[in-house]
Tab-separated table of C-alpha atoms in Angstrom:
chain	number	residue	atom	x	y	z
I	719	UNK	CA	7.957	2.084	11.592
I	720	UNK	CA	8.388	-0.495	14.308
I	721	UNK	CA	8.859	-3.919	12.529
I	722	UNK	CA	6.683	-6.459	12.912
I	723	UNK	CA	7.490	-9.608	14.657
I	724	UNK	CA	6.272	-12.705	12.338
I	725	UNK	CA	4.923	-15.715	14.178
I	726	UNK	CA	6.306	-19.448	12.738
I	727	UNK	CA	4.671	-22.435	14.235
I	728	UNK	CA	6.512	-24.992	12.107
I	729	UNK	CA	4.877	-28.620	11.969
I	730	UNK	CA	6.333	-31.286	9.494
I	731	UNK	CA	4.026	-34.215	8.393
I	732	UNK	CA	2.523	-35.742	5.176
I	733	UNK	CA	-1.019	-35.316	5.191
I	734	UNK	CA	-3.660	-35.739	2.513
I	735	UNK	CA	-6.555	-33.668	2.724
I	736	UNK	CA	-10.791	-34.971	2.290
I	737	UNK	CA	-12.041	-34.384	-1.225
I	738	UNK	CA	-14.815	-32.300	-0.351
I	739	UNK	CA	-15.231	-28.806	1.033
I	740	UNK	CA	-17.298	-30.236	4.089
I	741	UNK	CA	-14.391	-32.804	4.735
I	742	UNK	CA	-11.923	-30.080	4.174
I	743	UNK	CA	-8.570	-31.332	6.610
I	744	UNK	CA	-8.343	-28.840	9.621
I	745	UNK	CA	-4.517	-27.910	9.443
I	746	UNK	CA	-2.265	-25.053	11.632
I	747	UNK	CA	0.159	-23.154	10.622
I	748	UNK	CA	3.564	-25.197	9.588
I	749	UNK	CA	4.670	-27.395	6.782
I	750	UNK	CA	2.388	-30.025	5.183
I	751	UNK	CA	2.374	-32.217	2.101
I	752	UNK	CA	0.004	-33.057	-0.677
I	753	UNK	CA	0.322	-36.526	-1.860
I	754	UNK	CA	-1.693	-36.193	-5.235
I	755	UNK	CA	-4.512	-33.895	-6.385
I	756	UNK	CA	-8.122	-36.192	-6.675
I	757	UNK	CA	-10.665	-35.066	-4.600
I	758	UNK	CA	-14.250	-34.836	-6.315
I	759	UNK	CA	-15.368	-31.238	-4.870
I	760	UNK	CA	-14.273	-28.915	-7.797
I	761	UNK	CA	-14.085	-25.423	-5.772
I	762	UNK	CA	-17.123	-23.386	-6.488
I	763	UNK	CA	-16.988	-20.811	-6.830
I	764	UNK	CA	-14.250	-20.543	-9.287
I	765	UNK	CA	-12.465	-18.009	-7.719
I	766	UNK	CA	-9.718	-17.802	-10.811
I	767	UNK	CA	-10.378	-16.032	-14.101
I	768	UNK	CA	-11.592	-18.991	-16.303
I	769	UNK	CA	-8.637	-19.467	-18.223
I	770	UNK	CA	-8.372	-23.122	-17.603
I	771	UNK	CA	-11.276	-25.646	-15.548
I	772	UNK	CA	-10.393	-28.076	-12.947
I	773	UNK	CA	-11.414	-31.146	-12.658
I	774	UNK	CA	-10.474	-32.275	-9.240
I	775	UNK	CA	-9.198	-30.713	-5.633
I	776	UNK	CA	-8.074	-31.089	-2.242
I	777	UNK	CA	-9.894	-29.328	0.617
I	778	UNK	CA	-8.179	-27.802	4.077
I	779	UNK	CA	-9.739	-25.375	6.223
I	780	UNK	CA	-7.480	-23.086	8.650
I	781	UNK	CA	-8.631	-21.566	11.796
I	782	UNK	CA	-6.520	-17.894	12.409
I	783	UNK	CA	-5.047	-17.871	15.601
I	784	UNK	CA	-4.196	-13.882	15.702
I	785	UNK	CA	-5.488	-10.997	14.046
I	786	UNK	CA	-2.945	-9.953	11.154
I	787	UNK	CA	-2.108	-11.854	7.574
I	788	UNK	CA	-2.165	-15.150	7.121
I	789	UNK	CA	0.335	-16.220	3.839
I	790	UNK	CA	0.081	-19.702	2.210
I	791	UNK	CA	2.306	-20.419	-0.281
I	792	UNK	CA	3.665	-23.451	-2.391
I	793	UNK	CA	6.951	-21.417	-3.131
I	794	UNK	CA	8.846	-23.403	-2.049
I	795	UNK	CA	12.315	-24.694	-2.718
I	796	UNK	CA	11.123	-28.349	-2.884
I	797	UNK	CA	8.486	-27.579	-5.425
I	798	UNK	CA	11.162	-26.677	-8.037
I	799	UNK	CA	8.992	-26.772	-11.155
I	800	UNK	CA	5.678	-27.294	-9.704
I	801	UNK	CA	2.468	-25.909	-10.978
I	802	UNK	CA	0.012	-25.497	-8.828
I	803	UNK	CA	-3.481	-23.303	-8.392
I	804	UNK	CA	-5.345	-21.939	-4.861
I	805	UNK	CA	-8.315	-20.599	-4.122
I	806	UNK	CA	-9.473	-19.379	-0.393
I	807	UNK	CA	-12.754	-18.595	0.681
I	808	UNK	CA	-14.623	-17.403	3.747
I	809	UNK	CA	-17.984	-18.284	4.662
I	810	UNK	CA	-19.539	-21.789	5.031
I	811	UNK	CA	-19.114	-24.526	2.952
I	812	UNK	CA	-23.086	-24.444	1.690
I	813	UNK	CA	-22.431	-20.322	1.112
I	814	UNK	CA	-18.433	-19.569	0.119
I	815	UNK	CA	-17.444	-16.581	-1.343
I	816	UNK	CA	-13.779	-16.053	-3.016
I	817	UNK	CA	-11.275	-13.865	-1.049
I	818	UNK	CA	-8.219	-14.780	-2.023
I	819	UNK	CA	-6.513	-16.823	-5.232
I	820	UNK	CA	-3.185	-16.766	-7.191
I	821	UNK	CA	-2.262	-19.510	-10.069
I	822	UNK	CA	1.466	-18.358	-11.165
I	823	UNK	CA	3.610	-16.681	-8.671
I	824	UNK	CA	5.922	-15.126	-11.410
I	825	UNK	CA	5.063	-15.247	-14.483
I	826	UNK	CA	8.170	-13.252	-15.558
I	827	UNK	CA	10.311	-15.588	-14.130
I	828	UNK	CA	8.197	-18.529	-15.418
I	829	UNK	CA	7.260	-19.532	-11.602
I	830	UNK	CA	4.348	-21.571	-12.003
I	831	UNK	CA	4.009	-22.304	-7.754
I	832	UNK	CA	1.143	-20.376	-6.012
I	833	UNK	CA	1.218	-18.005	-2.844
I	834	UNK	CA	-1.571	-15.680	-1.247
I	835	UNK	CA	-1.510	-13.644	1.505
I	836	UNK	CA	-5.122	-12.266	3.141
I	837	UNK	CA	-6.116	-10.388	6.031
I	838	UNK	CA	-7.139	-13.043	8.535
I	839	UNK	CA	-9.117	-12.409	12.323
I	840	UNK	CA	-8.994	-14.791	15.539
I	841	UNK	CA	-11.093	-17.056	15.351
I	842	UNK	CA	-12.351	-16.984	12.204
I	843	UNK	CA	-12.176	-19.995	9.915
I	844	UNK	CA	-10.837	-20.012	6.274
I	845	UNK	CA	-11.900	-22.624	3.812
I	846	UNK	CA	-8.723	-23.120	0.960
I	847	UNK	CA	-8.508	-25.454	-1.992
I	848	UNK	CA	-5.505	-26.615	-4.189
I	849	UNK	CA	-7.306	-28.011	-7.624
I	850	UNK	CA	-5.944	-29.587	-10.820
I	851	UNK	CA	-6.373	-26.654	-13.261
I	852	UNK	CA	-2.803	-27.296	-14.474
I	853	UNK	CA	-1.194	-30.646	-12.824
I	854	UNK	CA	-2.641	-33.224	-10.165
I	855	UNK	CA	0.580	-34.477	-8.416
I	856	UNK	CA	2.125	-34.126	-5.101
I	857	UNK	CA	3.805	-30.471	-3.619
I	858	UNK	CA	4.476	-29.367	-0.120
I	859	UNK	CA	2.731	-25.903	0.731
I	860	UNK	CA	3.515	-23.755	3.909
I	861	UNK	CA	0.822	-21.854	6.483
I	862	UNK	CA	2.247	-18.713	8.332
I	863	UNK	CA	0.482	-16.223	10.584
I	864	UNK	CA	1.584	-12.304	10.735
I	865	UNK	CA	0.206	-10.878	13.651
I	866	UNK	CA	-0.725	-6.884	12.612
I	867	UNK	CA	-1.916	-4.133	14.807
I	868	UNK	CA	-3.573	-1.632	12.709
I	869	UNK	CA	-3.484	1.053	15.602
I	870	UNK	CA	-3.261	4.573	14.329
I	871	UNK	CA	-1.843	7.085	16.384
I	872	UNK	CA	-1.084	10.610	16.136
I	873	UNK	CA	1.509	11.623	14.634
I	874	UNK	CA	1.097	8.773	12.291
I	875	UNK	CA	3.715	8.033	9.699
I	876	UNK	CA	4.215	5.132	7.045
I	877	UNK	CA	6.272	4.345	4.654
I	878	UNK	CA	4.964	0.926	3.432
I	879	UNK	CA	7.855	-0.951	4.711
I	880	UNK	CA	5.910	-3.859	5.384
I	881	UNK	CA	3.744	-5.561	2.940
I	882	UNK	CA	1.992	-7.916	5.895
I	883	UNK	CA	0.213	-3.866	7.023
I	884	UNK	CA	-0.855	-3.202	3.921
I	885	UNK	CA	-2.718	-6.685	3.450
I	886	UNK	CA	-3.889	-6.457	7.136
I	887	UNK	CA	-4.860	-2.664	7.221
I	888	UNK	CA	-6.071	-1.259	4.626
I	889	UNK	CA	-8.629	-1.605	1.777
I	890	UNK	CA	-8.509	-1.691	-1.695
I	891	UNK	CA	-10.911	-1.578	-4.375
I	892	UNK	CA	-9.685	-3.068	-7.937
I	893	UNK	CA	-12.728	-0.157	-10.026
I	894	UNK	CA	-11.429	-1.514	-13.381
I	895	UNK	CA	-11.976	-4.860	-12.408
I	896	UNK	CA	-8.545	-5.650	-14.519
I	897	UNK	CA	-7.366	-8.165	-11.141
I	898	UNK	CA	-4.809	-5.681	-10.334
I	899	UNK	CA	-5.077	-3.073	-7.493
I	900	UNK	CA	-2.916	-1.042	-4.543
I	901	UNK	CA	0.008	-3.647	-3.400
I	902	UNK	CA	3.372	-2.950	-1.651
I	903	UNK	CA	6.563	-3.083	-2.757
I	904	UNK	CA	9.802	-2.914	-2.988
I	905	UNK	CA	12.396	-1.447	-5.181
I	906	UNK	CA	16.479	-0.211	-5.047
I	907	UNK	CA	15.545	2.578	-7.469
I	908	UNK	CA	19.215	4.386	-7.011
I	909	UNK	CA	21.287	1.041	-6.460
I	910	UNK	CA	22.839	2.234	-3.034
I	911	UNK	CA	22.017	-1.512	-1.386
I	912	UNK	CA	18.889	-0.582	0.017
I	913	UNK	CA	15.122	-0.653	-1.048
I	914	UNK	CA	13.010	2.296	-1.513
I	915	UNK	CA	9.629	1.290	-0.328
I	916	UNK	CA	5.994	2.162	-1.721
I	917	UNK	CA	2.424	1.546	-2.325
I	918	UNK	CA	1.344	1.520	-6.228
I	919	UNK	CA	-1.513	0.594	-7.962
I	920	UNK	CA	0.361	-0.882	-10.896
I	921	UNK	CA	-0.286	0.072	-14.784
I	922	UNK	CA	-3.075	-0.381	-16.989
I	923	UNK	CA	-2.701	-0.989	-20.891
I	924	UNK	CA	-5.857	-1.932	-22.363
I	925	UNK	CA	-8.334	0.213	-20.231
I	926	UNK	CA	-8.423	3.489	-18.172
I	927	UNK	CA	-6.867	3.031	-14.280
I	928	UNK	CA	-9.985	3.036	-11.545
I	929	UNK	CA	-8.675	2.011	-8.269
I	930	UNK	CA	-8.555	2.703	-4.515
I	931	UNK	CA	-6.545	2.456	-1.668
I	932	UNK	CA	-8.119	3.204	2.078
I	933	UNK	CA	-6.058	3.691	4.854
I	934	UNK	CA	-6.530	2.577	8.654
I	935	UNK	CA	-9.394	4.199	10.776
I	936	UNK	CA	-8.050	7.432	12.171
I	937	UNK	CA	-10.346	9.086	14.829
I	938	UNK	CA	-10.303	12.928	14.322
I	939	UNK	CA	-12.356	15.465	16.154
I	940	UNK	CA	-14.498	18.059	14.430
I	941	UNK	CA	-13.075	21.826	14.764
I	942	UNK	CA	-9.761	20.419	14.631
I	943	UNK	CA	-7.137	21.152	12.064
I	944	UNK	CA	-5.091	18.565	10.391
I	945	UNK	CA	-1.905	18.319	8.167
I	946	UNK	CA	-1.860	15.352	5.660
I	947	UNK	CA	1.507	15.352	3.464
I	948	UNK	CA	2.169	12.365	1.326
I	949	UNK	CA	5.253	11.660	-1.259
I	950	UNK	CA	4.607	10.268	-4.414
I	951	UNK	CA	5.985	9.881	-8.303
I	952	UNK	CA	4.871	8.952	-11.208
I	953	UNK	CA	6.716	5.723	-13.096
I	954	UNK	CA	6.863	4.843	-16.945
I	955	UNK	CA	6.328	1.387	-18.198
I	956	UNK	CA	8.055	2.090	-21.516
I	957	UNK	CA	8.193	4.436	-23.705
I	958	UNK	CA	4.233	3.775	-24.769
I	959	UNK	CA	3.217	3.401	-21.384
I	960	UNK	CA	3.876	6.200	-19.899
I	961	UNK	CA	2.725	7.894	-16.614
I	962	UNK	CA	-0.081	10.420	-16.846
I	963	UNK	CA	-2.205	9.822	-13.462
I	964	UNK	CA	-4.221	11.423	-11.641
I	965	UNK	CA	-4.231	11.100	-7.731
I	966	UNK	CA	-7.626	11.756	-5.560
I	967	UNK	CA	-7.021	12.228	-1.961
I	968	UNK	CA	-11.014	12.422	0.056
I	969	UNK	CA	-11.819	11.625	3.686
I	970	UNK	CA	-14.296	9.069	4.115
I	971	UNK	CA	-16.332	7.677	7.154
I	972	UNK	CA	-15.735	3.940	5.359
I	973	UNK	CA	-13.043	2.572	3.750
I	974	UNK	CA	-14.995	2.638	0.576
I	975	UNK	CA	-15.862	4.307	-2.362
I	976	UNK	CA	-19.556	3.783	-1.755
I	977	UNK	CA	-18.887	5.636	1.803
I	978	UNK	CA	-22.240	7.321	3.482
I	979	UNK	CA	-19.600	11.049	3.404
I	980	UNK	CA	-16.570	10.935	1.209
I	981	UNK	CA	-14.981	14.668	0.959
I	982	UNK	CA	-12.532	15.469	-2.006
I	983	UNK	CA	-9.234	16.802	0.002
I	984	UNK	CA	-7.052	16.881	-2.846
I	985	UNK	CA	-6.304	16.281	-6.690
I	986	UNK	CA	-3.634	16.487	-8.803
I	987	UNK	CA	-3.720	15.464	-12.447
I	988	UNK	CA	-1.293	14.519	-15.084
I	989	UNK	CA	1.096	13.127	-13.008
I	990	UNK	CA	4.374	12.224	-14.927
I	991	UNK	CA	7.371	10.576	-14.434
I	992	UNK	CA	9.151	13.658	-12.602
I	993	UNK	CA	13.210	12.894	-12.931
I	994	UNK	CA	15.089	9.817	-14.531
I	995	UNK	CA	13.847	6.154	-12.713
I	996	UNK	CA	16.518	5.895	-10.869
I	997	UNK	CA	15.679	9.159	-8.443
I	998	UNK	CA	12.403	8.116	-8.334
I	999	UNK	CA	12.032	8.683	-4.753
I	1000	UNK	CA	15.104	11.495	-4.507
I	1001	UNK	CA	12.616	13.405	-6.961
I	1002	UNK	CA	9.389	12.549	-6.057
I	1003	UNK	CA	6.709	15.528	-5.166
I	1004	UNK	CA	5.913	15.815	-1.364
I	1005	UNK	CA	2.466	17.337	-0.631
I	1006	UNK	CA	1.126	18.711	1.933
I	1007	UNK	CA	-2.468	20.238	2.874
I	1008	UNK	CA	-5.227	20.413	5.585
I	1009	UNK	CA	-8.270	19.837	6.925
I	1010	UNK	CA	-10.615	19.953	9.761
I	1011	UNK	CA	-13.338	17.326	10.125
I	1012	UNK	CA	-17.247	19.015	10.380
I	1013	UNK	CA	-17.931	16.391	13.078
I	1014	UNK	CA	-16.288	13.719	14.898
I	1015	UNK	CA	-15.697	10.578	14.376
I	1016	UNK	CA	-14.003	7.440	12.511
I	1017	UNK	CA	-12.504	8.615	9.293
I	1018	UNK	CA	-10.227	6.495	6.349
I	1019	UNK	CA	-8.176	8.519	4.244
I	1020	UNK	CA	-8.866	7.464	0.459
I	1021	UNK	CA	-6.034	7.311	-2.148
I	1022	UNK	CA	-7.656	6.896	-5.718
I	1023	UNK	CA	-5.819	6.801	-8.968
I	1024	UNK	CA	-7.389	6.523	-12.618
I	1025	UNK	CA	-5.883	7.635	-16.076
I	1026	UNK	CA	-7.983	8.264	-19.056
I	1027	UNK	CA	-5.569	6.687	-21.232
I	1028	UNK	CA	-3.037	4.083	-21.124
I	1029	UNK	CA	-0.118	4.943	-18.779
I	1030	UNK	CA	2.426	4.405	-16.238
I	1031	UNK	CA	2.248	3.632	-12.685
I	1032	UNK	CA	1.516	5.789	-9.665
I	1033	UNK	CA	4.052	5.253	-6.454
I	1034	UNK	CA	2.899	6.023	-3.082
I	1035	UNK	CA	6.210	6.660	-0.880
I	1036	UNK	CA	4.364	7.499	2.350
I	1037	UNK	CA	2.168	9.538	4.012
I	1038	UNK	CA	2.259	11.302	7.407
I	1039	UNK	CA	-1.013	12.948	9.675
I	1040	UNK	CA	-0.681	15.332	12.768
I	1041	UNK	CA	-2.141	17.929	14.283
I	1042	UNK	CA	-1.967	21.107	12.592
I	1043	UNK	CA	-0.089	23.438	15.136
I	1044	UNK	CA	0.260	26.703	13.357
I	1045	UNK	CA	-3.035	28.791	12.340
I	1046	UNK	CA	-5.672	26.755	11.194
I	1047	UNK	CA	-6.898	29.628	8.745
I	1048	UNK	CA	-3.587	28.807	6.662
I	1049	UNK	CA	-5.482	26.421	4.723
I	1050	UNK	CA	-3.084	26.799	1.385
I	1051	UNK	CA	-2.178	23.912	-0.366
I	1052	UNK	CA	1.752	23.384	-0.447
I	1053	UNK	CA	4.023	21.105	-2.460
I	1054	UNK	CA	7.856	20.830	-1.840
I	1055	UNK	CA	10.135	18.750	-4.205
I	1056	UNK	CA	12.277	16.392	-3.697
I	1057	UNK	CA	12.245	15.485	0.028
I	1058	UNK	CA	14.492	13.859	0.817
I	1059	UNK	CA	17.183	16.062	-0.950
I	1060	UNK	CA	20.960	16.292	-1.706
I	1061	UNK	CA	20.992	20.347	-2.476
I	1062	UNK	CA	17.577	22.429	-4.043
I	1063	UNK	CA	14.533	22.179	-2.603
I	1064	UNK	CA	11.733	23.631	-4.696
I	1065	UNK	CA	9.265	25.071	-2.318
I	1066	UNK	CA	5.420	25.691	-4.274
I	1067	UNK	CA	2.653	27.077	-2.764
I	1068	UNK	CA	-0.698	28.760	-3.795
I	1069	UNK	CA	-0.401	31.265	-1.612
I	1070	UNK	CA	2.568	34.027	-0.929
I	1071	UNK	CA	5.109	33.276	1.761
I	1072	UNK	CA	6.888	36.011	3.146
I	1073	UNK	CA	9.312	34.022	5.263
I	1074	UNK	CA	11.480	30.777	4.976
I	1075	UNK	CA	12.673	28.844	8.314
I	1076	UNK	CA	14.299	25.963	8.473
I	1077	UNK	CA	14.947	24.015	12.378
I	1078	UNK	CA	16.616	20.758	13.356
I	1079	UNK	CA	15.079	18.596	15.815
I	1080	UNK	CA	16.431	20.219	19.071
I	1081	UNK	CA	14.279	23.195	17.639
I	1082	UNK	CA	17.586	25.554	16.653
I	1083	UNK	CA	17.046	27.488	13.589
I	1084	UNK	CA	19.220	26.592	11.030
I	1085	UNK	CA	18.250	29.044	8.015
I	1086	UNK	CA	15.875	32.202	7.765
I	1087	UNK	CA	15.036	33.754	4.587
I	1088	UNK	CA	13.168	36.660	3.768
I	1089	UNK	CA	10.920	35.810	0.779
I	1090	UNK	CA	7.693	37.072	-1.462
I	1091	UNK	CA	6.188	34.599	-3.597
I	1092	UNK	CA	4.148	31.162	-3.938
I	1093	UNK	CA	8.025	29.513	-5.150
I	1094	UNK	CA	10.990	29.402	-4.283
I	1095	UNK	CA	14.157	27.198	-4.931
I	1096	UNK	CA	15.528	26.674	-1.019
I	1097	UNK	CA	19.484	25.934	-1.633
I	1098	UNK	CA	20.163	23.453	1.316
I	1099	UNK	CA	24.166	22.304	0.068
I	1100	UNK	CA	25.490	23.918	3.077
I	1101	UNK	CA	22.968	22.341	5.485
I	1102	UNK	CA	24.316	18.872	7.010
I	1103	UNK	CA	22.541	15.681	6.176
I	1104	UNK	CA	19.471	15.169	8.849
I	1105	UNK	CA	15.860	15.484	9.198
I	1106	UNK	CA	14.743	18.878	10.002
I	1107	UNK	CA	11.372	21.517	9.863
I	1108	UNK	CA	10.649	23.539	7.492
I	1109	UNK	CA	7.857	26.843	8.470
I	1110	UNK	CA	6.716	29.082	6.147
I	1111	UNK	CA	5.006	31.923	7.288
I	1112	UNK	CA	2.055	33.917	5.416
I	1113	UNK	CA	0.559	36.545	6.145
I	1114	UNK	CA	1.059	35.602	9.764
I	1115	UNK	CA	0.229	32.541	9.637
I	1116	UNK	CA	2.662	29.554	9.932
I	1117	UNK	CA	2.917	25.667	8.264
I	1118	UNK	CA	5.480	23.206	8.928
I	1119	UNK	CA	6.537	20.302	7.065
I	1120	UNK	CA	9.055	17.854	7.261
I	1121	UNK	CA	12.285	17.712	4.985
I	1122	UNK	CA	14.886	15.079	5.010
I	1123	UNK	CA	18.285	16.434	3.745
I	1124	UNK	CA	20.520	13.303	2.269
């Protein structure tokens, strides 16, 4: 994925904002400074989950210069030891409605400072409030705009590399209303330096996992075949907590779960932890399957995870979409495990396959094999490390997939 180039307009000044949301302080993006907590307008709505009431506040309102994210943050290194609360809104100042708000940063790590990050359009104005829930004196806080570009185009690959897309493009729904839902992030699950990347919806220990993830609009045409494959893993907490989830894929016509048309694609249930943590992603499941749209138009593709009982978490390595090129009667679901791989790859299907093929990217075969059954254990040790194509042929019809030998 191309990276994205992040925008810093850095201005430096004390200010001190009005004490009211209708004399909330215009500021850009940049550096400013709170000189003390004081203002009279208590934000209202409360925006954070009632565990403490403020009794003061300082008001700014920001006006988004590009389409994209838009972080502010208090995390900073001159706020060592600060405690601070914020609360954003949109709408106007007679009729605001919470969108974004974050009180401790890390509470792990005991970081008390405050940072959001929200999906922001030119033009549009954002109200924001620090209050006193926890201290009234001075901090600094920082204003930085991500410009995004949610363009999907075919073939369409991610890999959640960068958090700023997932704020700016897609759409979550938090069902269990438990304040946690589909973020990004980033882990070095096999210690070799650098991080394996992911969406996950986090874990749930007191009531059963509802929530959604919606991807970017992709237009398909009706008639036409598609191949979705996506990589994912399930991850204990402990060993209470751990993963049994189930994963919904559905096409929908809005990123929503209240949708007009929402199709069921896929679902696969009792996910576990498959391998030891640190081969998360070396042993994660790569599916694949297709489907062909009954008309055209706008569609999101809907990731959806609940458990019934406590569990783990559910990781989201990527997903890819294309055009299905072989024969769009070979409808049957596939799964191939682990991709990428060092050696085995363990090739499930619920259909037979009578032949194996494997090509590079210059389109020379590097394997055949003969085959008849819905599994089969592909040894790849001889094969040098790469990305290649894997086709499986049934009945004379033909899928490919993508494998990524290590």
């Amino acid at each position: 994925m191309k990276k994205i180039t992040f925008l810093l307009l850095v201005s430096s000044f004390a200010i001190q904002a009005q004490d009211t949301c209708v004399d909330a302080l215009p500021v850009s993006a940049g550096m400013h400074t709170v000189e003390s907590i004081s203002g009279s307008g208590i934000p209202s709505p409360d925006c954070s989950p009632g565990d403490t009431v403020a009794t003061a506040a300082e008001w700014y309102s920001f006006t988004a210069t590009t389409n994209g994210v838009v972080k502010i943050t208090s995390v900073l290194d001159s706020n060592s030891g600060s405690d601070t609360r914020l609360s954003v809104y949109t709408g106007s100042c007679d009729n605001l409605t919470c969108y974004a708000f974050n009180d401790d940063y890390s509470l792990p790590s005991m970081d008390f400072r405050s940072e959001v990050l929200f999906r922001s359009a030119a033009g549009t104005t954002y109200y924001f409030t620090f209050d006193d829930g926890w201290r009234s004196d001075g901090f600094d806080f920082e204003i930085t705009e991500y410009p995004v570009s949610c363009a999907t185009e075919l073939p369409y690959e991610t890999t959640f590399e960068d958090p700023n897309f997932l704020v700016a493009c897609y759409s979550t729904e938090d069902g269990d209303e438990n304040g946690v839902s589909w973020i990004q992030q980033s882990l070095d699950f096999d210690g070799d330096g650098i991080d394996e990347t992911f969406a996950t919806n986090g874990t749930n220990t007191t009531i059963p996992k509802d929530d959604w993830l919606f991807s970017p609009k992709f237009s398909f045409e009706s008639g036409v075949t598609y191949t979705l494959t996506y990589v994912y893993n399930g991850l204990d907490l402990n060993t209470v907590n751990m993963a049994n989830e189930t994963l919904e894929i559905v096409l929908a016509n809005e990123p929503s779960s209240d949708a007009s048309t929402i199709e069921q694609l896929a679902i696969h249930e009792s996910i576990n932890q498959n391998g030891a943590i640190e081969n998360a992603y070396a042993d994660a499941v790569s599916q694949s399957i297709t489907f062909t749209p009954s008309t055209s138009g706008d569609y999101h593709i809907g990731f959806h995870t609940t458990t019934i009982e406590n569990g783990g978490f559910l990781v989201l390595f990527g997903y890819s979409v294309e055009l299905q090129l072989s024969n769009p009667d070979f409808v049957s679901t596939t799964s191939i495990f682990p991709n990428p791989t060092r050696d085995v790859l363990t090739i499930k299907q619920t259909e037979t396959f009578e032949l194996v093929e494997l090509y590079n990217l210059l389109g020379q075969q590097v394997l055949a094999q003969s085959h008849n059954s819905a599994e089969l254990n592909l040894d790849l040790s001889s094969v040098s490390a790469g990305t290649y194509v894997l086709r499986l042929t049934s009945n004379g019809n033909q899928k490919s997939m993508k494998v990524v030998k290590q």
